[in-house]
Amino acid sequence: MHAAPGATGEFTSLLNHISLAIRIINSRVRSAGLAGLLGYTGETNVQGEEVQKLDAFSNEVLLNVLQRSGHCGVIASEELDEAIIENNHGRYVALFDPLDGSSNIDTNVGIGTIFAILRRSEPKLTPPTLADALRPGREIAAAGYVLYGPSTLFVLSTGQGAHGFTLDPSIGEFFLSQPDIRCPDRGNCYSVNEGNYSRWTPEIQSWARWVKGDGPAIGADKDGEAPKTPYGARYVGSLVADAHRTLMKGGIFAYPADSKSKNGKLRLLYEANPMAFLFEQAGGGATNGKDRILDIMPTELHQRTPLVIGSKDDVAAYRQFMVGERS
Ligand code: AHM
Ligand code: MG
């Protein structure tokens, strides 16, 4: 963690607080199944204490740690209706999804935490407002995700590349394990909930047929290589797990809009922006199908957006289907 480039002083302290919250959440995630086995999943445990669901617990931990850090003027979470705006001296805005993929908790599938940090423009002169949080993702100062998988992996960017840190559980500290992650320019896997196929537009359906080798052949790229279809299918249903695989191995993850979720399912501020920031830092791409995710000007806290992230050539090919350059 200390090797994160560009992290100094207050900013470093904020990141250290986030790291602490993550380690607390990790320890509870690691024993979630055990707690269930021992019957701790009811309203109260044997000590008579209320047992919180893991996502509510994770939210509380991040909130408490960030509030006590004193660094945040605005804190917003996917689990809270309203933003917490309270600290006039806080120079930063923290936005997070405390436990993403929570529908996978009960089956012991990878889950994660996602966050973004923004700098308030004039923290000394103006009290914090909601507007401090409603900023485009290109202004993010730091973004990261944690994958609670076979190991606990923290992928972080402070705007100078994306770097992976693995938790050493024996001493409870993160160590730099994947410096300067680069997403391959093209991959051979696609990741999408294809159960939504009948709800997609014809453009998305065409892309899905193409990626399975059932669509029009696509010619060589400028580097002379034509994409080889069919792509393999991989879909966990936890954004952090699907995004991490895509970041490391290349390919594409898409959660498009559909006739049921007209603006897509994923949230711009807590999920799409941090992931888009990390993918761009690793040389990948991120679009809503037409526009760059990081250029979207948010209008509300819990705004949703279609999200397509991955290898830059795969994201570019998807976009060509959406804008009618391919069909
Ligand atoms: P959540 O924030 O309620 O956990 O929902 C977000 C999750 C993502 O992790 C994942 O990419 C997506 O929802 C999966 O949705 P679906 O089950 O519709 O495929
Ligand atoms: Mg989520």
Short mmCIF file of C-alpha atoms and ligand atoms in Angstrom, two decimals:
data_model
loop_
_atom_site.label_atom_id
_atom_site.label_comp_id
_atom_site.label_asym_id
_atom_site.label_seq_id
_atom_site.Cartn_x
_atom_site.Cartn_y
_atom_site.Cartn_z
CA MET A 1 0.00 0.00 0.00
CA HIS A 2 2.82 2.35 0.87
CA ALA A 3 4.24 1.84 -2.62
CA ALA A 4 1.20 3.52 -4.24
CA PRO A 5 2.68 6.24 -6.42
CA GLY A 6 1.66 9.79 -5.68
CA ALA A 7 0.14 9.08 -2.27
CA THR A 8 1.34 11.50 0.43
CA GLY A 9 0.12 13.11 3.66
CA GLU A 10 -3.65 13.44 4.06
CA PHE A 11 -4.36 11.43 0.96
CA THR A 12 -2.18 8.59 2.21
CA SER A 13 -3.96 8.74 5.54
CA LEU A 14 -7.33 8.49 3.79
CA LEU A 15 -6.16 5.47 1.80
CA ASN A 16 -4.83 3.88 4.97
CA HIS A 17 -8.23 4.34 6.59
CA ILE A 18 -9.87 2.64 3.60
CA SER A 19 -7.35 -0.18 3.86
CA LEU A 20 -8.27 -0.60 7.54
CA ALA A 21 -12.00 -0.75 6.74
CA ILE A 22 -11.32 -3.33 4.04
CA ARG A 23 -9.36 -5.54 6.42
CA ILE A 24 -12.22 -5.41 8.94
CA ILE A 25 -14.77 -6.30 6.23
CA ASN A 26 -12.46 -9.04 4.95
CA SER A 27 -12.28 -10.68 8.34
CA ARG A 28 -16.10 -10.81 8.57
CA VAL A 29 -16.45 -12.05 4.95
CA ARG A 30 -13.95 -14.84 5.67
CA SER A 31 -16.10 -16.16 8.52
CA ALA A 32 -19.52 -15.58 6.97
CA GLY A 33 -20.14 -19.24 6.17
CA LEU A 34 -18.89 -20.30 9.59
CA ALA A 35 -21.22 -17.83 11.27
CA GLY A 36 -24.08 -19.32 9.28
CA LEU A 37 -23.06 -22.86 10.20
CA LEU A 38 -23.05 -21.94 13.85
CA GLY A 39 -26.47 -20.39 13.65
CA TYR A 40 -25.48 -16.75 13.86
CA THR A 41 -27.70 -15.70 10.99
CA GLY A 42 -30.89 -14.94 12.89
CA GLU A 43 -31.88 -11.62 14.37
CA THR A 44 -29.61 -12.03 17.39
CA ASN A 45 -26.49 -14.06 18.11
CA VAL A 46 -25.72 -16.02 21.26
CA GLN A 47 -24.53 -12.86 23.00
CA GLY A 48 -27.93 -11.34 22.32
CA GLU A 49 -26.41 -8.89 19.81
CA GLU A 50 -28.13 -8.09 16.59
CA VAL A 51 -26.42 -9.80 13.65
CA GLN A 52 -26.22 -7.58 10.64
CA LYS A 53 -26.27 -8.80 7.11
CA LEU A 54 -22.81 -8.67 5.58
CA ASP A 55 -23.65 -5.78 3.27
CA ALA A 56 -25.09 -3.68 6.10
CA PHE A 57 -22.05 -4.51 8.23
CA SER A 58 -19.65 -3.52 5.45
CA ASN A 59 -21.49 -0.25 4.97
CA GLU A 60 -21.29 0.56 8.69
CA VAL A 61 -17.58 -0.21 8.81
CA LEU A 62 -16.72 2.02 5.86
CA LEU A 63 -18.92 4.83 7.16
CA ASN A 64 -17.48 4.74 10.66
CA VAL A 65 -13.88 4.54 9.53
CA LEU A 66 -14.25 7.29 6.93
CA GLN A 67 -16.18 9.61 9.25
CA ARG A 68 -13.57 9.21 11.94
CA SER A 69 -10.73 9.79 9.50
CA GLY A 70 -11.79 13.45 9.31
CA HIS A 71 -10.77 13.62 5.65
CA CYS A 72 -14.20 13.46 3.97
CA GLY A 73 -16.61 16.36 3.45
CA VAL A 74 -19.07 14.11 1.62
CA ILE A 75 -19.59 10.36 1.96
CA ALA A 76 -22.07 8.49 -0.23
CA SER A 77 -22.83 4.79 -0.36
CA GLU A 78 -24.95 2.53 -2.53
CA GLU A 79 -26.59 1.43 0.75
CA LEU A 80 -27.64 4.94 1.85
CA ASP A 81 -30.53 6.99 0.43
CA GLU A 82 -28.79 10.30 1.03
CA ALA A 83 -25.18 11.45 1.10
CA ILE A 84 -23.61 12.31 4.46
CA ILE A 85 -22.43 15.91 4.27
CA GLU A 86 -21.00 17.07 7.56
CA ASN A 87 -17.34 17.86 7.79
CA ASN A 88 -16.48 21.38 6.56
CA HIS A 89 -12.76 20.64 6.71
CA GLY A 90 -12.89 17.36 4.82
CA ARG A 91 -10.98 17.76 1.58
CA TYR A 92 -12.27 14.59 -0.04
CA VAL A 93 -15.46 12.93 -1.26
CA ALA A 94 -15.77 9.16 -0.76
CA LEU A 95 -18.21 7.12 -2.86
CA PHE A 96 -18.54 3.38 -2.37
CA ASP A 97 -20.40 0.15 -2.91
CA PRO A 98 -19.54 -1.57 0.38
CA LEU A 99 -20.28 -5.15 -0.69
CA ASP A 100 -20.89 -5.70 -4.35
CA GLY A 101 -22.32 -8.94 -5.68
CA SER A 102 -24.22 -9.54 -2.46
CA SER A 103 -26.56 -12.02 -4.16
CA ASN A 104 -23.49 -14.31 -4.32
CA ILE A 105 -22.70 -14.23 -0.59
CA ASP A 106 -24.78 -17.26 0.30
CA THR A 107 -23.07 -19.46 -2.27
CA ASN A 108 -19.47 -18.57 -1.37
CA VAL A 109 -18.78 -16.92 -4.73
CA GLY A 110 -16.36 -13.97 -5.01
CA ILE A 111 -17.70 -10.62 -3.82
CA GLY A 112 -16.11 -7.22 -3.47
CA THR A 113 -15.93 -3.60 -2.34
CA ILE A 114 -15.66 -0.74 -4.86
CA PHE A 115 -14.85 2.93 -4.18
CA ALA A 116 -13.86 6.25 -5.67
CA ILE A 117 -12.30 9.31 -4.04
CA LEU A 118 -12.71 12.83 -5.40
CA ARG A 119 -10.98 16.00 -4.23
CA ARG A 120 -13.30 18.81 -3.23
CA SER A 121 -12.51 21.86 -5.31
CA GLU A 122 -12.41 24.53 -2.60
CA PRO A 123 -12.58 22.76 0.76
CA LYS A 124 -11.30 25.72 2.76
CA LEU A 125 -13.73 28.28 1.34
CA THR A 126 -17.04 26.50 0.94
CA PRO A 127 -19.00 24.01 3.03
CA PRO A 128 -19.36 20.65 1.30
CA THR A 129 -22.47 20.05 -0.79
CA LEU A 130 -23.94 17.22 -2.84
CA ALA A 131 -22.49 18.90 -5.93
CA ASP A 132 -19.02 17.85 -4.72
CA ALA A 133 -20.07 14.25 -5.34
CA LEU A 134 -21.80 14.82 -8.68
CA ARG A 135 -18.60 15.16 -10.69
CA PRO A 136 -17.52 13.27 -13.80
CA GLY A 137 -15.29 10.24 -13.24
CA ARG A 138 -12.35 11.84 -15.05
CA GLU A 139 -11.88 13.98 -11.89
CA ILE A 140 -11.40 10.93 -9.65
CA ALA A 141 -8.30 11.18 -7.45
CA ALA A 142 -8.23 7.51 -6.51
CA ALA A 143 -10.36 4.46 -7.22
CA GLY A 144 -10.13 0.86 -6.22
CA TYR A 145 -11.82 -2.43 -5.70
CA VAL A 146 -11.24 -5.34 -3.39
CA LEU A 147 -11.95 -8.89 -4.47
CA TYR A 148 -12.70 -11.24 -1.59
CA GLY A 149 -11.76 -14.34 -3.57
CA PRO A 150 -9.36 -17.21 -2.83
CA SER A 151 -7.07 -14.38 -1.70
CA THR A 152 -8.01 -10.81 -0.83
CA LEU A 153 -6.82 -8.56 -3.61
CA PHE A 154 -6.93 -4.76 -3.58
CA VAL A 155 -6.58 -3.07 -6.99
CA LEU A 156 -5.89 0.64 -6.62
CA SER A 157 -5.13 3.59 -8.83
CA THR A 158 -4.19 7.11 -7.78
CA GLY A 159 -3.99 8.15 -11.43
CA GLN A 160 -0.57 6.67 -12.12
CA GLY A 161 -1.42 3.20 -13.35
CA ALA A 162 -3.38 0.43 -11.66
CA HIS A 163 -1.64 -1.69 -9.04
CA GLY A 164 -2.66 -4.88 -7.24
CA PHE A 165 -1.98 -5.52 -3.54
CA THR A 166 -2.56 -8.91 -1.92
CA LEU A 167 -3.46 -9.27 1.74
CA ASP A 168 -1.07 -11.40 3.76
CA PRO A 169 -3.61 -12.80 6.23
CA SER A 170 -0.94 -13.90 8.68
CA ILE A 171 0.05 -10.30 9.45
CA GLY A 172 -3.01 -8.42 8.17
CA GLU A 173 -1.14 -6.17 5.72
CA PHE A 174 -1.42 -5.59 1.97
CA PHE A 175 1.67 -6.04 -0.19
CA LEU A 176 2.23 -4.91 -3.75
CA SER A 177 1.82 -8.07 -5.83
CA GLN A 178 0.80 -6.85 -9.30
CA PRO A 179 2.54 -3.58 -10.12
CA ASP A 180 1.39 -1.65 -13.17
CA ILE A 181 -1.40 -3.93 -14.38
CA ARG A 182 -1.91 -3.77 -18.16
CA CYS A 183 -5.16 -4.95 -19.70
CA PRO A 184 -4.35 -6.72 -23.02
CA ASP A 185 -5.47 -4.76 -26.10
CA ARG A 186 -7.74 -7.65 -27.09
CA GLY A 187 -8.97 -10.72 -25.27
CA ASN A 188 -10.93 -13.85 -26.05
CA CYS A 189 -13.67 -13.85 -23.38
CA TYR A 190 -16.96 -12.03 -23.10
CA SER A 191 -18.91 -11.54 -19.90
CA VAL A 192 -22.57 -10.56 -19.97
CA ASN A 193 -25.85 -11.80 -18.47
CA GLU A 194 -27.12 -13.33 -21.68
CA GLY A 195 -30.39 -14.27 -19.99
CA ASN A 196 -31.37 -10.69 -20.83
CA TYR A 197 -30.94 -11.30 -24.60
CA SER A 198 -34.64 -10.93 -25.45
CA ARG A 199 -34.69 -7.57 -23.63
CA TRP A 200 -31.78 -6.09 -25.61
CA THR A 201 -31.89 -3.80 -28.62
CA PRO A 202 -31.11 -5.35 -32.03
CA GLU A 203 -27.67 -3.66 -31.92
CA ILE A 204 -26.71 -5.43 -28.70
CA GLN A 205 -28.14 -8.70 -30.00
CA SER A 206 -25.99 -8.36 -33.16
CA TRP A 207 -22.88 -7.84 -31.04
CA ALA A 208 -23.76 -10.90 -28.94
CA ARG A 209 -24.17 -13.03 -32.08
CA TRP A 210 -20.88 -11.75 -33.48
CA VAL A 211 -18.93 -12.43 -30.31
CA LYS A 212 -20.22 -16.02 -30.44
CA GLY A 213 -18.98 -16.42 -34.00
CA ASP A 214 -22.46 -16.28 -35.43
CA GLY A 215 -22.31 -12.79 -36.86
CA PRO A 216 -20.54 -10.92 -39.66
CA ALA A 217 -16.78 -11.40 -39.84
CA ILE A 218 -14.84 -8.36 -38.75
CA GLY A 219 -11.78 -7.40 -40.74
CA ALA A 220 -8.27 -6.84 -39.53
CA ASP A 221 -7.55 -4.03 -37.07
CA LYS A 222 -4.95 -1.41 -37.83
CA ASP A 223 -2.32 -3.73 -36.34
CA GLY A 224 -3.30 -6.37 -38.88
CA GLU A 225 -5.06 -8.79 -36.57
CA ALA A 226 -8.69 -9.74 -36.98
CA PRO A 227 -10.58 -10.67 -33.80
CA LYS A 228 -11.01 -14.42 -33.51
CA THR A 229 -14.53 -15.48 -32.67
CA PRO A 230 -16.16 -17.25 -30.97
CA TYR A 231 -15.09 -15.74 -27.66
CA GLY A 232 -15.37 -17.87 -24.52
CA ALA A 233 -18.18 -16.99 -22.11
CA ARG A 234 -17.45 -16.16 -18.46
CA TYR A 235 -20.01 -14.64 -16.08
CA VAL A 236 -19.81 -14.76 -12.31
CA GLY A 237 -22.49 -12.16 -11.56
CA SER A 238 -20.24 -10.21 -9.18
CA LEU A 239 -18.94 -7.12 -10.93
CA VAL A 240 -15.64 -7.16 -9.05
CA ALA A 241 -14.93 -10.77 -10.02
CA ASP A 242 -15.98 -10.32 -13.66
CA ALA A 243 -14.11 -7.02 -13.96
CA HIS A 244 -10.94 -8.35 -12.36
CA ARG A 245 -10.74 -11.33 -14.69
CA THR A 246 -11.33 -9.02 -17.64
CA LEU A 247 -8.69 -6.55 -16.44
CA MET A 248 -6.04 -9.25 -16.05
CA LYS A 249 -6.79 -11.45 -19.05
CA GLY A 250 -8.48 -9.06 -21.47
CA GLY A 251 -11.84 -9.38 -23.22
CA ILE A 252 -15.03 -7.56 -22.42
CA PHE A 253 -17.59 -7.19 -19.62
CA ALA A 254 -20.96 -5.62 -20.50
CA TYR A 255 -24.05 -4.77 -18.51
CA PRO A 256 -26.14 -3.02 -21.16
CA ALA A 257 -29.48 -1.27 -20.78
CA ASP A 258 -32.47 -3.50 -21.53
CA SER A 259 -36.23 -3.22 -21.71
CA LYS A 260 -36.46 -3.89 -17.97
CA SER A 261 -33.50 -1.78 -16.77
CA LYS A 262 -33.77 1.10 -19.19
CA ASN A 263 -30.64 2.86 -17.92
CA GLY A 264 -28.74 -0.32 -17.18
CA LYS A 265 -28.39 -1.85 -13.74
CA LEU A 266 -25.04 -0.66 -12.43
CA ARG A 267 -24.54 2.63 -10.62
CA LEU A 268 -22.45 5.36 -12.19
CA LEU A 269 -20.87 6.74 -9.02
CA TYR A 270 -20.17 3.57 -7.04
CA GLU A 271 -19.56 0.94 -9.71
CA ALA A 272 -19.11 2.27 -13.25
CA ASN A 273 -16.84 5.28 -12.58
CA PRO A 274 -14.32 3.52 -10.32
CA MET A 275 -14.11 0.57 -12.73
CA ALA A 276 -13.80 2.86 -15.76
CA PHE A 277 -11.01 4.80 -14.04
CA LEU A 278 -9.09 1.60 -13.25
CA PHE A 279 -9.54 0.16 -16.75
CA GLU A 280 -8.34 3.34 -18.41
CA GLN A 281 -5.37 3.48 -16.04
CA ALA A 282 -4.53 -0.07 -17.15
CA GLY A 283 -4.81 0.81 -20.86
CA GLY A 284 -8.32 -0.59 -21.31
CA GLY A 285 -11.57 1.14 -22.24
CA ALA A 286 -14.92 1.98 -20.65
CA THR A 287 -18.07 3.17 -22.42
CA ASN A 288 -21.82 3.28 -21.94
CA GLY A 289 -22.03 2.01 -25.52
CA LYS A 290 -21.56 5.42 -27.12
CA ASP A 291 -19.80 7.78 -24.70
CA ARG A 292 -16.79 7.47 -22.44
CA ILE A 293 -18.01 6.59 -18.92
CA LEU A 294 -15.57 9.04 -17.29
CA ASP A 295 -17.08 11.98 -19.24
CA ILE A 296 -20.66 11.45 -18.03
CA MET A 297 -21.84 14.37 -15.87
CA PRO A 298 -23.86 12.81 -13.03
CA THR A 299 -27.20 14.39 -12.16
CA GLU A 300 -28.13 12.21 -9.20
CA LEU A 301 -26.41 10.12 -6.57
CA HIS A 302 -27.85 6.72 -7.44
CA GLN A 303 -27.81 7.21 -11.21
CA ARG A 304 -27.51 4.04 -13.26
CA THR A 305 -25.69 3.56 -16.52
CA PRO A 306 -25.00 0.86 -19.08
CA LEU A 307 -21.39 -0.25 -18.52
CA VAL A 308 -18.97 -1.83 -20.96
CA ILE A 309 -15.36 -2.28 -19.82
CA GLY A 310 -12.46 -4.29 -21.09
CA SER A 311 -9.69 -4.51 -23.64
CA LYS A 312 -9.61 -1.34 -25.67
CA ASP A 313 -10.11 -3.08 -29.04
CA ASP A 314 -12.99 -5.19 -27.69
CA VAL A 315 -14.70 -2.13 -26.21
CA ALA A 316 -14.18 -0.28 -29.51
CA ALA A 317 -15.77 -3.19 -31.44
CA TYR A 318 -18.80 -3.16 -29.10
CA ARG A 319 -19.18 0.58 -29.63
CA GLN A 320 -19.11 0.10 -33.41
CA PHE A 321 -22.19 -2.11 -33.16
CA MET A 322 -23.94 0.46 -30.94
CA VAL A 323 -23.30 3.43 -33.24
CA GLY A 324 -24.23 1.55 -36.41
CA GLU A 325 -20.71 1.19 -37.87
CA ARG A 326 -21.15 -2.59 -37.73
CA SER A 327 -24.31 -4.65 -37.71
P1 AHM B 1 -25.52 -5.31 -6.23
O1 AHM B 1 -24.81 -4.00 -6.10
O2 AHM B 1 -26.93 -5.27 -5.70
O3 AHM B 1 -24.72 -6.44 -5.67
O4 AHM B 1 -25.74 -5.56 -7.81
C1 AHM B 1 -24.65 -5.40 -8.65
C2 AHM B 1 -24.32 -6.73 -9.29
C3 AHM B 1 -22.97 -6.71 -9.92
O5 AHM B 1 -21.98 -7.18 -9.03
C4 AHM B 1 -23.10 -7.63 -11.09
O6 AHM B 1 -22.27 -7.25 -12.16
C5 AHM B 1 -24.55 -7.49 -11.47
O7 AHM B 1 -25.22 -6.98 -10.34
C6 AHM B 1 -25.16 -8.80 -11.84
O8 AHM B 1 -26.49 -8.58 -12.19
P2 AHM B 1 -27.41 -9.77 -12.79
O9 AHM B 1 -27.66 -10.70 -11.65
O10 AHM B 1 -28.63 -9.05 -13.27
O11 AHM B 1 -26.63 -10.42 -13.90
MG MG B 2 -23.09 -3.25 -6.40
#
